[in-house]
mmCIF file of C-alpha atoms and ligand atoms in Angstrom:
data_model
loop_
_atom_site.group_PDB
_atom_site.id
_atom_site.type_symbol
_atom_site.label_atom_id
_atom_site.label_comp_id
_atom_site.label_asym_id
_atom_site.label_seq_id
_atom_site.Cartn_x
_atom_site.Cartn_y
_atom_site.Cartn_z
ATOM 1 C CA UNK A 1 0.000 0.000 0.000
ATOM 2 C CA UNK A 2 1.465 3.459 -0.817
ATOM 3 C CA UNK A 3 0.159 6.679 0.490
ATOM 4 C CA UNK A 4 1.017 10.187 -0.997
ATOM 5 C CA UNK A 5 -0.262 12.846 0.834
ATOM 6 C CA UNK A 6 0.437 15.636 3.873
ATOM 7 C CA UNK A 7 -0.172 13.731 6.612
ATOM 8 C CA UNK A 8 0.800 9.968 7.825
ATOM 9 C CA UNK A 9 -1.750 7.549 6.879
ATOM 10 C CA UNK A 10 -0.794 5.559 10.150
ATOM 11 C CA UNK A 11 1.835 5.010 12.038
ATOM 12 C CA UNK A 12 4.501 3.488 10.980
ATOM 13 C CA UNK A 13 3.973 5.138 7.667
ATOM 14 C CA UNK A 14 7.775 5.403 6.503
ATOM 15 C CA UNK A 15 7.108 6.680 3.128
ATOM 16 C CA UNK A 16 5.563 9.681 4.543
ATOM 17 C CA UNK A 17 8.577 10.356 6.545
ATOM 18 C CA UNK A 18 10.720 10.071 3.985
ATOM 19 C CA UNK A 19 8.764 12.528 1.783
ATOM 20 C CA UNK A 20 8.885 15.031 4.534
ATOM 21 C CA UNK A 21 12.414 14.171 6.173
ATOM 22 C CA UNK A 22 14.468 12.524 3.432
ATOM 23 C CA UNK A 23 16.181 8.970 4.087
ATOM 24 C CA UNK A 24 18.034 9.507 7.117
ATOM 25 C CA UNK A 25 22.053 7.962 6.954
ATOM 26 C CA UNK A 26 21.217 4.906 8.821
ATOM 27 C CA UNK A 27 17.860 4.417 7.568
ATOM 28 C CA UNK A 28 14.767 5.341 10.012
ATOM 29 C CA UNK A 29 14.351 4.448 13.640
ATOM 30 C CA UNK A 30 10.744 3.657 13.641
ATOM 31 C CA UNK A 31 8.929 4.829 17.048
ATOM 32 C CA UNK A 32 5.762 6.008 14.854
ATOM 33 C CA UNK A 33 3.882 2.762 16.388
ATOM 34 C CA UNK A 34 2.895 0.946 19.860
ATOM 35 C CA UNK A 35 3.844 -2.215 18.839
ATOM 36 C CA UNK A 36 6.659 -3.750 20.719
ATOM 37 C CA UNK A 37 9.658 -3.907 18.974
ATOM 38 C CA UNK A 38 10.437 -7.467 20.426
ATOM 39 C CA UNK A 39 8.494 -9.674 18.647
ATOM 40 C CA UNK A 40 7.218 -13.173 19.733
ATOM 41 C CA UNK A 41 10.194 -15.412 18.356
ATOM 42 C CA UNK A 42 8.042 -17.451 15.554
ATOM 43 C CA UNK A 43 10.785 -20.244 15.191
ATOM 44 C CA UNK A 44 10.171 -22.380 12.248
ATOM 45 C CA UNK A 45 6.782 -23.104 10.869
ATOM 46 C CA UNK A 46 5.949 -26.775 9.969
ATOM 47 C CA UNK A 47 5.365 -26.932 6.411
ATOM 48 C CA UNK A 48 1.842 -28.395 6.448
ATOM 49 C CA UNK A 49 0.736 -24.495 8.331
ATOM 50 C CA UNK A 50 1.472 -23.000 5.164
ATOM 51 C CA UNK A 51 -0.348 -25.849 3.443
ATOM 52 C CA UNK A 52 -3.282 -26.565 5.269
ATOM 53 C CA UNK A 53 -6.625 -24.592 4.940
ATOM 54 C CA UNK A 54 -7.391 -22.867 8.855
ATOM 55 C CA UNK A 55 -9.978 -25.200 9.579
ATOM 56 C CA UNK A 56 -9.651 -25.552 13.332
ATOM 57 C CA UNK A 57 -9.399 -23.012 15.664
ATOM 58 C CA UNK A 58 -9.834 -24.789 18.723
ATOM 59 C CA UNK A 59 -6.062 -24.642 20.271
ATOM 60 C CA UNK A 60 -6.482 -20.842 19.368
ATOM 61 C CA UNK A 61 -9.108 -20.591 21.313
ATOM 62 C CA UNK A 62 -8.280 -22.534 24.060
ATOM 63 C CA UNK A 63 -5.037 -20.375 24.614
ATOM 64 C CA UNK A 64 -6.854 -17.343 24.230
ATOM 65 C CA UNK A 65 -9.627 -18.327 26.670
ATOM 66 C CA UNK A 66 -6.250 -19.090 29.616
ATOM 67 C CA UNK A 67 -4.774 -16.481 28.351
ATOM 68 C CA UNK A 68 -7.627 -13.575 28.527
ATOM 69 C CA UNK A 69 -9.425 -15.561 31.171
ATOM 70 C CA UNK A 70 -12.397 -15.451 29.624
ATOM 71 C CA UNK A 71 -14.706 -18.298 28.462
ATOM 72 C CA UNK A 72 -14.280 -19.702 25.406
ATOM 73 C CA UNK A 73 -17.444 -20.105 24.112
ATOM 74 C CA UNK A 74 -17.430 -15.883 24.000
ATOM 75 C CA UNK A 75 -14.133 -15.167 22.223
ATOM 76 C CA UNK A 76 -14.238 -14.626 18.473
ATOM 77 C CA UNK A 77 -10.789 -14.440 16.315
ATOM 78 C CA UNK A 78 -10.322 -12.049 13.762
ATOM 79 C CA UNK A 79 -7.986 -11.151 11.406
ATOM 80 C CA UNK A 80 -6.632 -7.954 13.718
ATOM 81 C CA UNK A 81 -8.722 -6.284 15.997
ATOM 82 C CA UNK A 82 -9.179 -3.692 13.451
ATOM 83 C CA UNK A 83 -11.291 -6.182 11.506
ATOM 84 C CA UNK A 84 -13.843 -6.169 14.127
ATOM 85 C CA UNK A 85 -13.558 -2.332 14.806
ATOM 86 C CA UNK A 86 -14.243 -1.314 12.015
ATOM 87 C CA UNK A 87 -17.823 -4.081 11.227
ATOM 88 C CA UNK A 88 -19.446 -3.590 14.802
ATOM 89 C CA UNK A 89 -20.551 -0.392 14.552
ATOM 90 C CA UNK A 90 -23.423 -1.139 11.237
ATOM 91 C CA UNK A 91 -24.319 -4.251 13.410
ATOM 92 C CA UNK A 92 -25.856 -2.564 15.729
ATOM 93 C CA UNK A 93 -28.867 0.078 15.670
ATOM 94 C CA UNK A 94 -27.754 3.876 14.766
ATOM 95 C CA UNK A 95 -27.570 5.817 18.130
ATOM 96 C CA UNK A 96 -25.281 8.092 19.982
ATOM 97 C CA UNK A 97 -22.090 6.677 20.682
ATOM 98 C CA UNK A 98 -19.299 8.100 23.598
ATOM 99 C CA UNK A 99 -15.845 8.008 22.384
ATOM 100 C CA UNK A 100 -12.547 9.190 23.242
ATOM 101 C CA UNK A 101 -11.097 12.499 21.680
ATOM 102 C CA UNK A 102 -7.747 12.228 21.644
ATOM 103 C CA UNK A 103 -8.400 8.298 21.144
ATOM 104 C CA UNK A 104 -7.466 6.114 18.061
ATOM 105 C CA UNK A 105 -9.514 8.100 15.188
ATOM 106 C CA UNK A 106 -10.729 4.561 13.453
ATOM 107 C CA UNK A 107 -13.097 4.372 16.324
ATOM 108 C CA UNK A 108 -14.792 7.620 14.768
ATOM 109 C CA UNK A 109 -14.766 7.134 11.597
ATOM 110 C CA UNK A 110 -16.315 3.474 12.120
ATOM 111 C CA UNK A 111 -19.051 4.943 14.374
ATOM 112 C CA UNK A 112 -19.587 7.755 12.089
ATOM 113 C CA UNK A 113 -19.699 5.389 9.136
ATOM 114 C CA UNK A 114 -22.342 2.895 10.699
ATOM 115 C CA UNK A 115 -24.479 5.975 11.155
ATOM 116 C CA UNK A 116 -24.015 7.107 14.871
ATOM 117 C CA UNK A 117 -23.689 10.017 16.517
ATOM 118 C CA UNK A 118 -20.544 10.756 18.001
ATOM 119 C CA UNK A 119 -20.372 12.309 21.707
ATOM 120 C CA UNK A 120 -16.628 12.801 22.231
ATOM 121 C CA UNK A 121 -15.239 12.712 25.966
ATOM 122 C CA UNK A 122 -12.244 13.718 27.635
ATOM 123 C CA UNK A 123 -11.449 11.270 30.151
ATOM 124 C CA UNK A 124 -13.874 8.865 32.695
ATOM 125 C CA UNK A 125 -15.395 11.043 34.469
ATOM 126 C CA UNK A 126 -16.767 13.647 31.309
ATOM 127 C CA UNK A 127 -18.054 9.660 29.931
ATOM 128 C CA UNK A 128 -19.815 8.836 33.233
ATOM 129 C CA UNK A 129 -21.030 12.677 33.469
ATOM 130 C CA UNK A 130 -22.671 11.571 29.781
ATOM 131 C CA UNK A 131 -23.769 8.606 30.809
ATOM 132 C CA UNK A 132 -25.349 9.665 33.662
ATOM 133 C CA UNK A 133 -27.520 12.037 31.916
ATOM 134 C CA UNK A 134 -28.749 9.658 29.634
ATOM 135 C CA UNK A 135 -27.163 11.740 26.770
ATOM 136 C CA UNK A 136 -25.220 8.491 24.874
ATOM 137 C CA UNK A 137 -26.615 5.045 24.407
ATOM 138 C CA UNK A 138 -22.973 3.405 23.288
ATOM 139 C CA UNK A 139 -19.638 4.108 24.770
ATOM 140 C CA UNK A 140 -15.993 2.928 23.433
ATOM 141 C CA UNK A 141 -13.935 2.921 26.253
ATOM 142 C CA UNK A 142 -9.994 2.313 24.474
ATOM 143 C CA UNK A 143 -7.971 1.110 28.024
ATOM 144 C CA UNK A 144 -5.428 1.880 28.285
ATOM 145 C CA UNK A 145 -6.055 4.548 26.236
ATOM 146 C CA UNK A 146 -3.660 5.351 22.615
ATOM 147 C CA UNK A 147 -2.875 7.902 22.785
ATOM 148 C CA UNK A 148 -3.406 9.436 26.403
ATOM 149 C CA UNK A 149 -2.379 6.549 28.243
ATOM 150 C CA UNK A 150 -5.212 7.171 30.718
ATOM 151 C CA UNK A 151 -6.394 3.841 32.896
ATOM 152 C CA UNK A 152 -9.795 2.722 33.471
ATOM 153 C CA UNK A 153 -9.707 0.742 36.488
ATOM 154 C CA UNK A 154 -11.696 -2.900 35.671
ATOM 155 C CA UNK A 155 -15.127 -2.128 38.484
ATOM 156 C CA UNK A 156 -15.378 1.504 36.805
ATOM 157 C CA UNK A 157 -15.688 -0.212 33.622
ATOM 158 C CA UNK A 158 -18.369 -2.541 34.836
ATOM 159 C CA UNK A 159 -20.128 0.030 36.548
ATOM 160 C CA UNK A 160 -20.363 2.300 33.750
ATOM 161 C CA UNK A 161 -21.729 -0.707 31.444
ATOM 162 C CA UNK A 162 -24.434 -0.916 33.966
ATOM 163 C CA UNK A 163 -25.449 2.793 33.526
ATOM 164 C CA UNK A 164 -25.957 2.434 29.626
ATOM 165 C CA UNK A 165 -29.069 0.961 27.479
ATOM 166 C CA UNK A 166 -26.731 0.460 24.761
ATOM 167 C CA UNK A 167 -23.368 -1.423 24.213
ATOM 168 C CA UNK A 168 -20.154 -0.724 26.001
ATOM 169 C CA UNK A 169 -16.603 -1.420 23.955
ATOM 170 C CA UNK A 170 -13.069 -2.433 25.930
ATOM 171 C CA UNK A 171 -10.856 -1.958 23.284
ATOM 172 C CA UNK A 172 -7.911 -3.632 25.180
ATOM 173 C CA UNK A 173 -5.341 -3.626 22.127
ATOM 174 C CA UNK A 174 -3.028 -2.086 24.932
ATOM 175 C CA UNK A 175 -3.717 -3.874 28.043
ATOM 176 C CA UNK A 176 -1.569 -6.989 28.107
ATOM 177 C CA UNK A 177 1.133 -5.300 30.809
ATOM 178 C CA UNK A 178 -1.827 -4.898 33.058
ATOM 179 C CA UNK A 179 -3.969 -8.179 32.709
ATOM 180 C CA UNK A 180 -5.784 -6.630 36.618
ATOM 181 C CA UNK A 181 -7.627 -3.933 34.064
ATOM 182 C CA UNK A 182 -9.263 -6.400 31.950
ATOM 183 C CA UNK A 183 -12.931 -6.597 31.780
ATOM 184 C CA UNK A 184 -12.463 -10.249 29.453
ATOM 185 C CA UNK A 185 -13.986 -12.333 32.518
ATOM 186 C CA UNK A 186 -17.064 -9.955 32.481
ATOM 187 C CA UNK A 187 -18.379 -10.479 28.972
ATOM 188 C CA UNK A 188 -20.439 -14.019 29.709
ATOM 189 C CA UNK A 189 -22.523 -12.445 32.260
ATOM 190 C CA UNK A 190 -22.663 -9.299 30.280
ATOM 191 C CA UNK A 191 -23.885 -9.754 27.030
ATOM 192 C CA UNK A 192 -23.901 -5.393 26.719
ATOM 193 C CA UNK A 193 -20.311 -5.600 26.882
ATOM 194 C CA UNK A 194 -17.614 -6.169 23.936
ATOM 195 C CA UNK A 195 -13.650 -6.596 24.320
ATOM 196 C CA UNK A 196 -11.498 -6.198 21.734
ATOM 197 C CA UNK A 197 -7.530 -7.690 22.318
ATOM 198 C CA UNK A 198 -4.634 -7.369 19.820
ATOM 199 C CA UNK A 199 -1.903 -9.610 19.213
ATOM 200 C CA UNK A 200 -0.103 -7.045 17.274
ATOM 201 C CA UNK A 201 1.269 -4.974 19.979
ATOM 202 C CA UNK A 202 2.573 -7.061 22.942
ATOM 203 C CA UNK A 203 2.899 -9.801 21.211
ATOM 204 C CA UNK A 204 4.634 -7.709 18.523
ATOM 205 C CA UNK A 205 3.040 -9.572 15.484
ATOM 206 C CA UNK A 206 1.113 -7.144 13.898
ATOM 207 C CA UNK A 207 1.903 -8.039 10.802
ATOM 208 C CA UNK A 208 0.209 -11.686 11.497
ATOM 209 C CA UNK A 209 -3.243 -9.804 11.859
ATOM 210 C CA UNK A 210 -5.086 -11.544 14.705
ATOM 211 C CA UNK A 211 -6.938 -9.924 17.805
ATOM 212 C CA UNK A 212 -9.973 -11.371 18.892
ATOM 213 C CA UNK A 213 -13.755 -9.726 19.574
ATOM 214 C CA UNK A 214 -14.926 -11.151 23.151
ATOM 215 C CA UNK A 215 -18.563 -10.645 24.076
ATOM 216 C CA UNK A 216 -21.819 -13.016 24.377
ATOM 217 C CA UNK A 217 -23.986 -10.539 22.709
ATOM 218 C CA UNK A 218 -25.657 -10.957 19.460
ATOM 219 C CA UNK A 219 -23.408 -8.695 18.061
ATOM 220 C CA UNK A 220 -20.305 -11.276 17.787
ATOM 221 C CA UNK A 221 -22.486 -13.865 16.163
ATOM 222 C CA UNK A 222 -23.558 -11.621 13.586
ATOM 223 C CA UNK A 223 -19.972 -10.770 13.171
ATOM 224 C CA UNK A 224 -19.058 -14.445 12.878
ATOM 225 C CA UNK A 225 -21.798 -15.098 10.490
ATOM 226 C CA UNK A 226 -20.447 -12.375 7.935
ATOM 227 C CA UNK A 227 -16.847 -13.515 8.216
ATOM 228 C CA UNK A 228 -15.282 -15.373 5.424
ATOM 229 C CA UNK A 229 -14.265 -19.160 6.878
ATOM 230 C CA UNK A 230 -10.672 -18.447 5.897
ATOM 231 C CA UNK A 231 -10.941 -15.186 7.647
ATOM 232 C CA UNK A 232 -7.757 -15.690 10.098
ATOM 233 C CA UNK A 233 -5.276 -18.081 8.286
ATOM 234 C CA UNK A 234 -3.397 -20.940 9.673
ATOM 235 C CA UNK A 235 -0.173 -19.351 10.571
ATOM 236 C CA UNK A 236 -2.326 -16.738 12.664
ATOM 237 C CA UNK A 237 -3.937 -19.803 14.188
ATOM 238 C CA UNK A 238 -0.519 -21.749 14.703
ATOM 239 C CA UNK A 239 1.766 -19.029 16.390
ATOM 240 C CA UNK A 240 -1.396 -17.072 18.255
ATOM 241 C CA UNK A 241 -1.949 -20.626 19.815
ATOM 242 C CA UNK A 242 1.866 -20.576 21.349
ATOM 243 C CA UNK A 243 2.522 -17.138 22.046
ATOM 244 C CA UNK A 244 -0.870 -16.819 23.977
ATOM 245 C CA UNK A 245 0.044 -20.045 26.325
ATOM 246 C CA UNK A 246 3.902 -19.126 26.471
ATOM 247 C CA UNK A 247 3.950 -18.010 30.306
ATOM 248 C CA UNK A 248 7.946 -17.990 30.460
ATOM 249 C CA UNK A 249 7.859 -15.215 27.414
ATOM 250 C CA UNK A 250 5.389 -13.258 28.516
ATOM 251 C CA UNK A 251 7.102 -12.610 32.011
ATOM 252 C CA UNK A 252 10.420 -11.602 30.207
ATOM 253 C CA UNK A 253 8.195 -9.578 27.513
ATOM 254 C CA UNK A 254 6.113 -7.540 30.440
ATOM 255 C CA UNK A 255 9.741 -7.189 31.962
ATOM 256 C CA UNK A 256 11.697 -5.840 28.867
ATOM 257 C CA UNK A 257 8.357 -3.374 27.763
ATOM 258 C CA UNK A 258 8.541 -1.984 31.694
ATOM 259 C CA UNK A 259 11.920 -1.361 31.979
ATOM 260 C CA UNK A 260 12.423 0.204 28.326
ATOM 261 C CA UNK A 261 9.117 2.529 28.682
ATOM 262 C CA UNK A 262 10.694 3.370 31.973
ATOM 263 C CA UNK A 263 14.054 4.448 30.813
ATOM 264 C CA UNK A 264 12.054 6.341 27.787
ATOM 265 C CA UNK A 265 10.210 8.444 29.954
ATOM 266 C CA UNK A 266 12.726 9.254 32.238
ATOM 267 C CA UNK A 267 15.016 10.169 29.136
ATOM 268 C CA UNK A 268 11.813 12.479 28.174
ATOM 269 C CA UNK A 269 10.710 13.970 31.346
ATOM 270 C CA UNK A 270 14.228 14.838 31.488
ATOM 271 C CA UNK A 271 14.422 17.072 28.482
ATOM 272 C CA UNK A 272 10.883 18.361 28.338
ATOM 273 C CA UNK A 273 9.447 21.711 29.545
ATOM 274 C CA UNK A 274 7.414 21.793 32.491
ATOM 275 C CA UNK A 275 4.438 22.942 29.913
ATOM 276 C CA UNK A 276 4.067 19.302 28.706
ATOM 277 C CA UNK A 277 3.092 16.334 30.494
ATOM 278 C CA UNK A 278 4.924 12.797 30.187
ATOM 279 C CA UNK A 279 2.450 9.663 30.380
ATOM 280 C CA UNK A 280 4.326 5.859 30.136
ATOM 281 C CA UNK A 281 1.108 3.930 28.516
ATOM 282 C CA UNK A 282 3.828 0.875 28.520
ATOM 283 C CA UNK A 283 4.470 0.321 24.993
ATOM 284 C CA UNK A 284 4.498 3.694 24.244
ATOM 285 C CA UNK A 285 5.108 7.424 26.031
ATOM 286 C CA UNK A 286 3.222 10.424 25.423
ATOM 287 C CA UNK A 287 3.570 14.425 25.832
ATOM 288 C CA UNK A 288 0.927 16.325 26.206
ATOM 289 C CA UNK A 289 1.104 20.218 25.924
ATOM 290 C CA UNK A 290 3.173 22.849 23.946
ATOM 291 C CA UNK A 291 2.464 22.499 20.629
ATOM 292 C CA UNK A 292 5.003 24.760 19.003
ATOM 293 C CA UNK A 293 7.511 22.939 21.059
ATOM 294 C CA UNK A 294 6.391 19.704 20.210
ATOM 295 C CA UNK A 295 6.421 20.506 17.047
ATOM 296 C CA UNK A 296 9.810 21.316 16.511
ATOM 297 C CA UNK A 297 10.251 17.978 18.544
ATOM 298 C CA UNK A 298 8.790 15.949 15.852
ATOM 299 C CA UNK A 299 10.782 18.096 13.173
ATOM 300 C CA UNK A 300 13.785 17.283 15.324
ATOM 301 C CA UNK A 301 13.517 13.708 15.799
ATOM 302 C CA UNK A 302 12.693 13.399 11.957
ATOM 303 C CA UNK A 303 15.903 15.319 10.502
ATOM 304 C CA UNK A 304 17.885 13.054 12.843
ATOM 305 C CA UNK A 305 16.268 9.629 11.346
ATOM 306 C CA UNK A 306 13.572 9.022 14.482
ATOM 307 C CA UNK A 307 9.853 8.782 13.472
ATOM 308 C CA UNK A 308 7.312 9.626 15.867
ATOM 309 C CA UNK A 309 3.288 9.998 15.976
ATOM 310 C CA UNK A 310 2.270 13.630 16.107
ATOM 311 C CA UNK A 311 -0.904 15.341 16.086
ATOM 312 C CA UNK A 312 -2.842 18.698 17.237
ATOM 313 C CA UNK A 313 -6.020 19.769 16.015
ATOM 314 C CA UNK A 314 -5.818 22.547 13.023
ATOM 315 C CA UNK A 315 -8.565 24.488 15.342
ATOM 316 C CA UNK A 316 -6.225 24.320 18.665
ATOM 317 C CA UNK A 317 -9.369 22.949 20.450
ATOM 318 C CA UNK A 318 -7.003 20.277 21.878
ATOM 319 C CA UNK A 319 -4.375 19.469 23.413
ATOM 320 C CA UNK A 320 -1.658 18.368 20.636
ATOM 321 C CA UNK A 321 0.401 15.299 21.257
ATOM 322 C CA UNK A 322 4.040 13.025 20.590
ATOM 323 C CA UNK A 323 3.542 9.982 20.893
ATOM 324 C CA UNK A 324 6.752 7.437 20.900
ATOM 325 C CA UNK A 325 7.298 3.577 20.634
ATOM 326 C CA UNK A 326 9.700 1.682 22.545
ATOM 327 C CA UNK A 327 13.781 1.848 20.753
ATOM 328 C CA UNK A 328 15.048 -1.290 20.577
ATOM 329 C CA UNK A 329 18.555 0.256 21.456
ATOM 330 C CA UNK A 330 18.052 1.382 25.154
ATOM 331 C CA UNK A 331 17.589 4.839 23.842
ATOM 332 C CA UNK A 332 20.601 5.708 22.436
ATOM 333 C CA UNK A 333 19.840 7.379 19.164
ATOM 334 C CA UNK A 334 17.114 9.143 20.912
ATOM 335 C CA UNK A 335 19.714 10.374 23.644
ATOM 336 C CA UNK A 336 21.965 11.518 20.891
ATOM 337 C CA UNK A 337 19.589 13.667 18.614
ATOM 338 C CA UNK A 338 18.024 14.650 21.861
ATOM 339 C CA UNK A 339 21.528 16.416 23.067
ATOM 340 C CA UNK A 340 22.172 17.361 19.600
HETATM 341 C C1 LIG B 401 -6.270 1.414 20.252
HETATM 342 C C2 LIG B 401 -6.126 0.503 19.069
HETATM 343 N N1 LIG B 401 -7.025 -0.484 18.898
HETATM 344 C C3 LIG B 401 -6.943 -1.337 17.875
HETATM 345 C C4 LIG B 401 -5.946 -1.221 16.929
HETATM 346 C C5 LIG B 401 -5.894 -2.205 15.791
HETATM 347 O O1 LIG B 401 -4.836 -3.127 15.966
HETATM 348 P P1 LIG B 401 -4.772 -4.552 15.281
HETATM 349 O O2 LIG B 401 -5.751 -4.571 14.162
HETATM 350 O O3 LIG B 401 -3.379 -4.718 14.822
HETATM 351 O O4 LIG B 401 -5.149 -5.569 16.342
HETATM 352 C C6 LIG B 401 -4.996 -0.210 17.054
HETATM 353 C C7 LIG B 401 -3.917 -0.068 16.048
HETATM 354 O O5 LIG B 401 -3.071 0.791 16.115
HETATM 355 C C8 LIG B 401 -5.083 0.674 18.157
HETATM 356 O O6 LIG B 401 -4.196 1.665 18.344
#
């Protein structure tokens, strides 16, 4: 896929930063994304994964359902998390739906798509303030949040759920270094609430597509119902199943992400202005504040070959934001352009 155009298509979009920066000597340090840049180690693939059609999806499953405690019977996969995102909105009736502004935009644009009306919030409590009033029916609640960082604690989730006639949406593509926050366990007795998990970030395997739509509402069978059988292929199916049960990995994963999105905020907080805020989401670090100077951050980091997420809003009506992924290299070529 190539993109021309002013503004990054998504993160990670390299061509764009080469457009505006030039190829950097070195070639680009990508921290444009939240996905971890210590992937699952994928070993070799049995031939007969690239052969065989992904009939079964039962050792998928099962992982997912230890993994996510949830119960299996309730967890859908999907090719990327994404993939349900962006169908669950025209599944259910058109109504007013709560989301999160700064939050990831394809929420909107889904919502807005399927014919709802967007409410945007800034943080729980305007949401609960909304829902209190009875002035949304749906609410997508992204915990933690991308790019904010902000937490939702698990029984102010619930509790919310319980104050809306429509449909409530975890999207949890973030929330594998705190497995306490999940609301996966709820869905069975909760058939208002929906969970989406990635295996693209943690996991760092986004380029696998798989996440999974949790929920025992009618909206995940209609979802299943639509989906082509081949939707999620077998080498999805095959390396989801052993990075989801792989206990030993996942400790020295949560380990490495902690540490390295502690030493990147320190490095940040360090250099900053006391105009803009620092917030460690885990796999990713976020300033808040100053646009002009983050601005000239992002033009910074480009010219010396580092790729970051930026955004502000044209009307200055919000806050504007850098966002930055984890460096593989403890920091160093961050430090360096940084004391440039
Ligand atoms: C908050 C959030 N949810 C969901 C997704 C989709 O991820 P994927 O389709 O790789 O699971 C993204 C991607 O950046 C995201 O930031």
């Amino acid at each position: 896929m190539t993109h021309s155009g002013e503004h990054p298509a998504h993160g990670g979009d390299l061509a764009y930063a080469t457009r505006r920066f030039g190829t950097p000597t070195g070639g680009w340090q990508d921290l444009s994304t939240g996905i971890s840049p210590w992937a699952y180690p994928v070993g070799e693939v049995p031939a007969q994964v690239w052969r065989q059609l992904p009939v079964d999806q039962s050792g998928l499953i099962r992982s997912a359902a230890a993994y996510y405690g949830a119960d299996p019977a309730h967890i859908l996969p999907v090719p990327g998390s994404q993939f349900a995102l962006a169908r669950l909105p025209a599944l259910l009736e058109s109504a007013s739906v709560a989301l999160p502004r700064p939050g990831y935009e394809e929420h909107a644009r889904h919502w807005l798509a399927g014919g709802h009306t967007p409410i945007f919030y800034r943080g729980l409590a305007e949401l609960r303030e909304a829902a209190e009033a009875g002035r949304v029916c749906h609410a997508v609640v992204i915990n933690p949040n991308n790019p904010t960082g902000e937490r939702v604690a698990a029984r102010e989730l619930l509790a919310l759920s319980q104050s809306l006639p429509g449909i409530l949406l975890v999207d949890e593509a973030f929330a594998d270094l705190w497995p306490s926050l999940s609301v996966a366990a709820a869905v069975s007795s909760n058939p208002r609430l929906y969970v989406l998990r990635s295996v693209g970030k943690f996991f760092g395997l986004a380029g696998v597509r798989l996440g999974f739509l949790l929920g025992s509402g009618s909206a995940v069978a209609k979802l299943h119902s639509g989906m082509d059988p081949w939707a999620v292929n077998t080498p999805a199916l095959w390396v989801g199943e052993r990075a989801l049960a792989d206990r030993h990995w996942q400790i020295s994963q949560r380990q490495r992400i902690s540490e390295a999105a502690q030493a990147l905020s320190q490095l940040l907080a360090n250099c900053v202005p006391e105009s803009v805020e620092c917030a460690n989401s885990g796999l990713f670090v976020t300033l808040q504040g100053d646009r002009p100077y983050l601005q000239a951050l992002f033009t910074k980091l480009g010219h010396g070959g580092i790729f970051s997420r930026w955004c502000y809003s044209a009307a200055n009506t919000e806050p504007a934001w850098l966002r930055l992924g984890l460096p593989e290299d403890k920091g160093r070529r961050l430090t360096e352009v940084l004391c440039d």
